[in-house]
C-alpha cells in the first residue's frame, strides 16, 4: 500500500492509503510545511484520492491541526471522500478539524 503526497504551494494532495506504514511520511511533510508557512496561512489538505484513512492517519491529522493552530495557521481538509467523511463524523473529528464547505 502506498501514499503519494504532492505539495503545490500551500496545497497538499494525498492519493492512496493513509495507514500505519505511510503516516510517518505524511506527518513529516505536514510538520515541514507548517513550520515553514507564515502566520495566517491557509494550508489546504486535499483528501480526494485517499482510499483508506486509519487511526494513525486520524492521529496525524489531529497533530497537524494542533501544530497549525499553535503556529497561527489554518489547516483545512478539502475534497473529502464519503468514506473518510463518515470516519470523521463517527469519531467527532468533523467538529474539531477545519473542513472546506
Coordinates of N, CA, C and O in Angstrom, one line a residue:
X1 N 0.8 -1.2 0.0 CA 0.0 0.0 0.0 C 0.9 1.2 0.0 O 1.9 1.2 0.6
X2 N 0.4 2.3 -0.7 CA 1.3 3.4 -0.8 C 0.4 4.7 -0.7 O -0.8 4.7 -0.8
X3 N 1.2 5.8 -0.4 CA 0.6 7.1 -0.4 C 1.4 8.0 -1.2 O 2.7 8.1 -1.0
X4 N 0.8 8.8 -2.1 CA 1.5 9.8 -2.8 C 1.1 11.2 -2.2 O -0.1 11.5 -2.0
X5 N 2.2 12.0 -1.9 CA 2.0 13.3 -1.3 C 2.5 14.3 -2.3 O 3.7 14.3 -2.6
X6 N 1.6 15.2 -2.8 CA 2.0 16.2 -3.7 C 1.8 17.6 -3.1 O 0.7 17.9 -2.7
X7 N 2.9 18.3 -3.0 CA 2.8 19.7 -2.4 C 2.9 20.7 -3.5 O 3.8 20.7 -4.3
X8 N 1.9 21.6 -3.5 CA 1.9 22.7 -4.5 C 1.6 24.0 -3.8 O 0.4 24.3 -3.5
X9 N 2.6 24.6 -3.3 CA 2.5 25.8 -2.5 C 1.9 25.5 -1.2 O 2.5 24.7 -0.4
X10 N 0.7 26.0 -0.9 CA 0.1 25.7 0.4 C -1.0 24.7 0.3 O -1.8 24.5 1.2
X11 N -1.0 24.0 -0.8 CA -2.0 22.9 -1.1 C -1.2 21.5 -1.1 O -0.2 21.4 -1.7
X12 N -1.8 20.6 -0.3 CA -1.2 19.2 -0.3 C -2.3 18.3 -0.7 O -3.4 18.2 -0.2
X13 N -1.9 17.5 -1.7 CA -2.8 16.5 -2.3 C -2.3 15.1 -1.9 O -1.2 14.8 -2.1
X14 N -3.3 14.3 -1.3 CA -2.9 12.9 -0.9 C -3.7 12.0 -1.9 O -4.8 12.2 -2.2
X15 N -3.0 10.9 -2.2 CA -3.5 9.9 -3.0 C -3.1 8.5 -2.5 O -1.9 8.3 -2.4
X16 N -4.0 7.7 -2.2 CA -3.7 6.3 -1.7 C -4.1 6.1 -0.3 O -5.1 6.6 0.2
X17 N -3.3 5.3 0.4 CA -3.6 4.8 1.7 C -2.9 5.5 2.8 O -1.7 5.7 2.7
X18 N -3.6 6.0 3.8 CA -3.0 6.7 5.0 C -3.2 5.7 6.1 O -4.3 5.6 6.7
X19 N -2.1 5.0 6.4 CA -2.1 4.0 7.5 C -0.9 4.0 8.3 O 0.0 4.9 8.1
X20 N -0.7 3.0 9.1 CA 0.5 2.9 10.0 C 1.8 3.0 9.2 O 2.8 3.6 9.7
X21 N 1.8 2.4 8.0 CA 3.0 2.4 7.2 C 3.3 3.8 6.6 O 4.5 4.2 6.5
X22 N 2.3 4.5 6.1 CA 2.5 5.7 5.3 C 2.4 7.0 6.2 O 2.8 8.0 5.7
X23 N 1.8 6.9 7.4 CA 1.6 8.1 8.2 C 2.9 8.8 8.6 O 2.9 10.0 8.6
X24 N 4.0 8.1 8.9 CA 5.2 8.9 9.2 C 5.7 9.9 8.1 O 6.1 11.0 8.5
X25 N 5.6 9.5 6.9 CA 6.0 10.4 5.8 C 5.0 11.6 5.7 O 5.4 12.7 5.4
X26 N 3.7 11.3 5.9 CA 2.7 12.4 5.9 C 2.9 13.3 7.1 O 2.9 14.5 6.9
X27 N 3.2 12.8 8.3 CA 3.5 13.6 9.4 C 4.7 14.6 9.1 O 4.6 15.8 9.4
X28 N 5.7 14.0 8.6 CA 7.0 14.7 8.4 C 6.7 15.9 7.3 O 7.1 17.0 7.5
X29 N 6.0 15.5 6.3 CA 5.7 16.5 5.3 C 4.8 17.7 5.8 O 5.1 18.8 5.6
X30 N 3.8 17.3 6.6 CA 2.9 18.4 7.2 C 3.7 19.2 8.2 O 3.5 20.4 8.2
X31 N 4.5 18.6 9.0 CA 5.3 19.4 10.0 C 6.2 20.3 9.3 O 6.3 21.5 9.6
X32 N 6.9 19.9 8.2 CA 7.8 20.8 7.5 C 7.0 21.9 6.9 O 7.4 23.1 6.9
X33 N 5.9 21.6 6.3 CA 5.0 22.7 5.6 C 4.5 23.7 6.6 O 4.6 24.9 6.4
X34 N 4.0 23.2 7.8 CA 3.5 24.1 8.8 C 4.6 24.9 9.4 O 4.4 26.1 9.6
X35 N 5.8 24.3 9.6 CA 6.9 25.1 10.2 C 7.5 26.2 9.3 O 8.1 27.1 9.8
X36 N 7.3 26.0 8.0 CA 7.8 27.0 7.1 C 6.8 28.0 6.6 O 7.2 29.0 6.0
X37 N 5.5 27.8 6.9 CA 4.5 28.7 6.5 C 4.4 29.9 7.4 O 4.7 29.7 8.6
X38 N 4.0 31.0 6.9 CA 3.8 32.2 7.8 C 2.5 32.2 8.5 O 1.5 31.5 8.1
X39 N 2.5 32.9 9.6 CA 1.2 33.0 10.4 C 0.1 33.5 9.5 O 0.3 34.4 8.6
X40 N -1.1 33.0 9.7 CA -2.2 33.4 8.9 C -2.4 32.6 7.6 O -3.4 32.8 6.9
X41 N -1.5 31.8 7.3 CA -1.5 31.0 6.1 C -2.7 29.9 6.1 O -2.9 29.3 7.2
X42 N -3.4 29.7 5.0 CA -4.3 28.7 4.9 C -3.6 27.5 4.2 O -3.2 27.7 3.1
X43 N -3.5 26.4 4.9 CA -3.0 25.2 4.3 C -4.1 24.3 4.0 O -4.9 23.9 4.8
X44 N -4.2 23.9 2.7 CA -5.3 23.0 2.3 C -4.9 21.6 2.0 O -3.9 21.4 1.2
X45 N -5.5 20.7 2.7 CA -5.2 19.3 2.5 C -6.3 18.6 1.8 O -7.4 18.4 2.3
X46 N -6.0 18.2 0.5 CA -6.9 17.6 -0.4 C -6.9 16.1 -0.2 O -5.9 15.4 -0.5
X47 N -8.0 15.5 0.3 CA -8.1 14.1 0.6 C -8.9 13.4 -0.5 O -9.2 12.2 -0.3
X48 N -9.1 14.0 -1.6 CA -10.0 13.4 -2.7 C -9.6 12.1 -3.2 O -10.5 11.3 -3.6
X49 N -8.3 11.7 -3.2 CA -7.9 10.4 -3.7 C -7.4 9.5 -2.6 O -6.8 8.5 -2.9
X50 N -7.8 9.8 -1.4 CA -7.5 8.9 -0.2 C -8.4 7.7 -0.3 O -9.6 7.8 -0.2
X51 N -7.9 6.5 -0.3 CA -8.7 5.3 -0.4 C -8.9 4.6 1.0 O -9.8 3.9 1.2
X52 N -8.0 5.0 2.0 CA -8.2 4.4 3.3 C -7.5 5.4 4.3 O -6.4 5.9 4.0
X53 N -8.2 5.7 5.4 CA -7.6 6.5 6.4 C -7.9 5.8 7.8 O -9.0 5.7 8.2
X54 N -6.8 5.3 8.4 CA -7.0 4.5 9.6 C -6.7 5.4 10.8 O -6.5 6.6 10.7
X55 N -6.6 4.8 12.0 CA -6.5 5.6 13.2 C -5.1 6.4 13.3 O -5.1 7.5 13.8
X56 N -4.1 5.8 12.7 CA -2.8 6.5 12.7 C -2.9 7.7 11.8 O -2.3 8.8 12.1
X57 N -3.7 7.6 10.7 CA -3.9 8.8 9.8 C -4.7 9.9 10.5 O -4.4 11.1 10.4
X58 N -5.7 9.4 11.3 CA -6.5 10.4 12.1 C -5.6 11.1 13.1 O -5.7 12.3 13.2
X59 N -4.8 10.4 13.7 CA -3.8 10.9 14.7 C -2.9 12.0 14.0 O -2.7 13.0 14.6
X60 N -2.5 11.7 12.8 CA -1.6 12.6 12.1 C -2.4 13.9 11.8 O -1.8 15.0 11.9
X61 N -3.6 13.8 11.4 CA -4.4 15.0 11.1 C -4.7 15.8 12.3 O -4.6 17.0 12.3
X62 N -4.9 15.2 13.5 CA -5.1 15.9 14.7 C -3.8 16.6 15.1 O -3.9 17.8 15.5
X63 N -2.7 15.9 15.0 CA -1.4 16.5 15.4 C -1.1 17.7 14.5 O -0.6 18.8 15.0
X64 N -1.4 17.6 13.2 CA -1.1 18.7 12.2 C -2.0 19.8 12.5 O -1.6 21.0 12.5
X65 N -3.3 19.6 12.9 CA -4.2 20.6 13.2 C -3.8 21.4 14.4 O -3.8 22.6 14.5
X66 N -3.3 20.7 15.5 CA -2.8 21.3 16.7 C -1.6 22.1 16.4 O -1.5 23.3 16.9
X67 N -0.6 21.6 15.7 CA 0.6 22.3 15.4 C 0.2 23.6 14.5 O 0.8 24.7 14.8
X68 N -0.6 23.4 13.6 CA -1.0 24.6 12.7 C -1.7 25.7 13.6 O -1.3 26.9 13.5
X69 N -2.5 25.3 14.5 CA -3.2 26.2 15.4 C -2.2 26.9 16.3 O -2.3 28.2 16.5
X70 N -1.2 26.2 16.8 CA -0.2 26.8 17.6 C 0.7 27.8 16.9 O 1.2 28.7 17.5
X71 N 0.8 27.6 15.6 CA 1.6 28.5 14.7 C 0.8 29.5 14.1 O 1.2 30.2 13.2
X72 N -0.5 29.6 14.5 CA -1.5 30.6 13.9 C -1.7 30.4 12.5 O -1.8 31.4 11.7
X73 N -1.8 29.2 12.1 CA -2.2 28.8 10.7 C -3.5 28.1 10.7 O -4.0 27.7 11.8
X74 N -4.1 27.9 9.6 CA -5.3 27.1 9.5 C -5.1 26.0 8.5 O -4.8 26.2 7.4
X75 N -5.3 24.8 9.0 CA -5.2 23.5 8.2 C -6.6 23.1 7.9 O -7.4 22.9 8.8
X76 N -6.9 23.1 6.6 CA -8.3 22.9 6.1 C -8.3 21.6 5.3 O -7.5 21.5 4.3
X77 N -9.2 20.7 5.6 CA -9.4 19.5 4.8 C -10.4 19.8 3.7 O -11.4 20.4 3.9
X78 N -10.1 19.2 2.5 CA -10.9 19.5 1.3 C -11.1 18.2 0.5 O -10.3 17.3 0.6
X79 N -12.1 18.2 -0.3 CA -12.4 17.1 -1.3 C -12.4 15.8 -0.5 O -11.8 14.8 -0.9
X80 N -13.1 15.8 0.6 CA -13.1 14.6 1.4 C -14.1 13.5 0.8 O -15.3 13.8 0.7
X81 N -13.5 12.3 0.6 CA -14.4 11.2 0.1 C -15.4 10.8 1.1 O -15.2 11.0 2.3
X82 N -16.5 10.3 0.7 CA -17.6 9.9 1.6 C -17.1 8.9 2.7 O -17.5 9.1 3.9
X83 N -16.3 8.0 2.4 CA -15.8 7.0 3.4 C -15.0 7.7 4.5 O -15.0 7.4 5.7
X84 N -14.2 8.7 4.1 CA -13.4 9.5 5.1 C -14.3 10.4 5.9 O -14.1 10.5 7.1
X85 N -15.2 11.0 5.2 CA -16.2 11.9 5.9 C -17.0 11.1 7.0 O -17.2 11.6 8.1
X86 N -17.3 9.9 6.6 CA -18.0 9.0 7.6 C -17.2 8.8 8.8 O -17.6 8.9 10.0
X87 N -15.9 8.5 8.6 CA -15.0 8.2 9.7 C -14.8 9.5 10.6 O -14.8 9.4 11.8
X88 N -14.7 10.6 9.9 CA -14.6 11.9 10.7 C -15.8 12.2 11.5 O -15.8 12.6 12.6
X89 N -17.0 11.8 10.9 CA -18.2 12.1 11.6 C -18.4 11.1 12.8 O -18.8 11.5 13.9
X90 N -18.1 9.9 12.6 CA -18.2 8.9 13.7 C -17.4 9.2 14.9 O -17.7 9.0 16.0
X91 N -16.1 9.7 14.6 CA -15.2 10.0 15.6 C -15.4 11.4 16.2 O -14.8 11.7 17.2
X92 N -16.3 12.2 15.6 CA -16.5 13.5 16.1 C -15.4 14.5 15.6 O -15.5 15.7 16.0
X93 N -14.5 14.1 14.8 CA -13.5 15.0 14.3 C -14.0 16.0 13.3 O -13.3 17.0 13.1
X94 N -15.1 15.7 12.7 CA -15.7 16.7 11.8 C -16.1 18.0 12.6 O -16.3 19.0 11.9
X95 N -16.2 17.9 13.9 CA -16.5 19.1 14.7 C -15.2 19.8 15.2 O -15.3 20.8 15.8
X96 N -14.1 19.1 15.0 CA -12.8 19.6 15.6 C -11.9 20.2 14.5 O -11.4 21.3 14.6
X97 N -11.8 19.4 13.4 CA -10.9 19.8 12.3 C -11.7 20.8 11.4 O -12.9 20.8 11.3
X98 N -10.9 21.6 10.7 CA -11.5 22.6 9.7 C -11.7 21.9 8.4 O -10.8 21.3 7.8
X99 N -13.0 21.9 8.0 CA -13.4 21.2 6.7 C -13.9 22.2 5.8 O -14.8 23.0 6.1
X100 N -13.4 22.2 4.5 CA -13.9 23.1 3.5 C -15.4 22.8 3.2 O -15.8 21.7 3.1
X101 N -16.1 23.9 2.9 CA -17.5 23.7 2.6 C -17.7 23.2 1.2 O -16.9 23.3 0.3

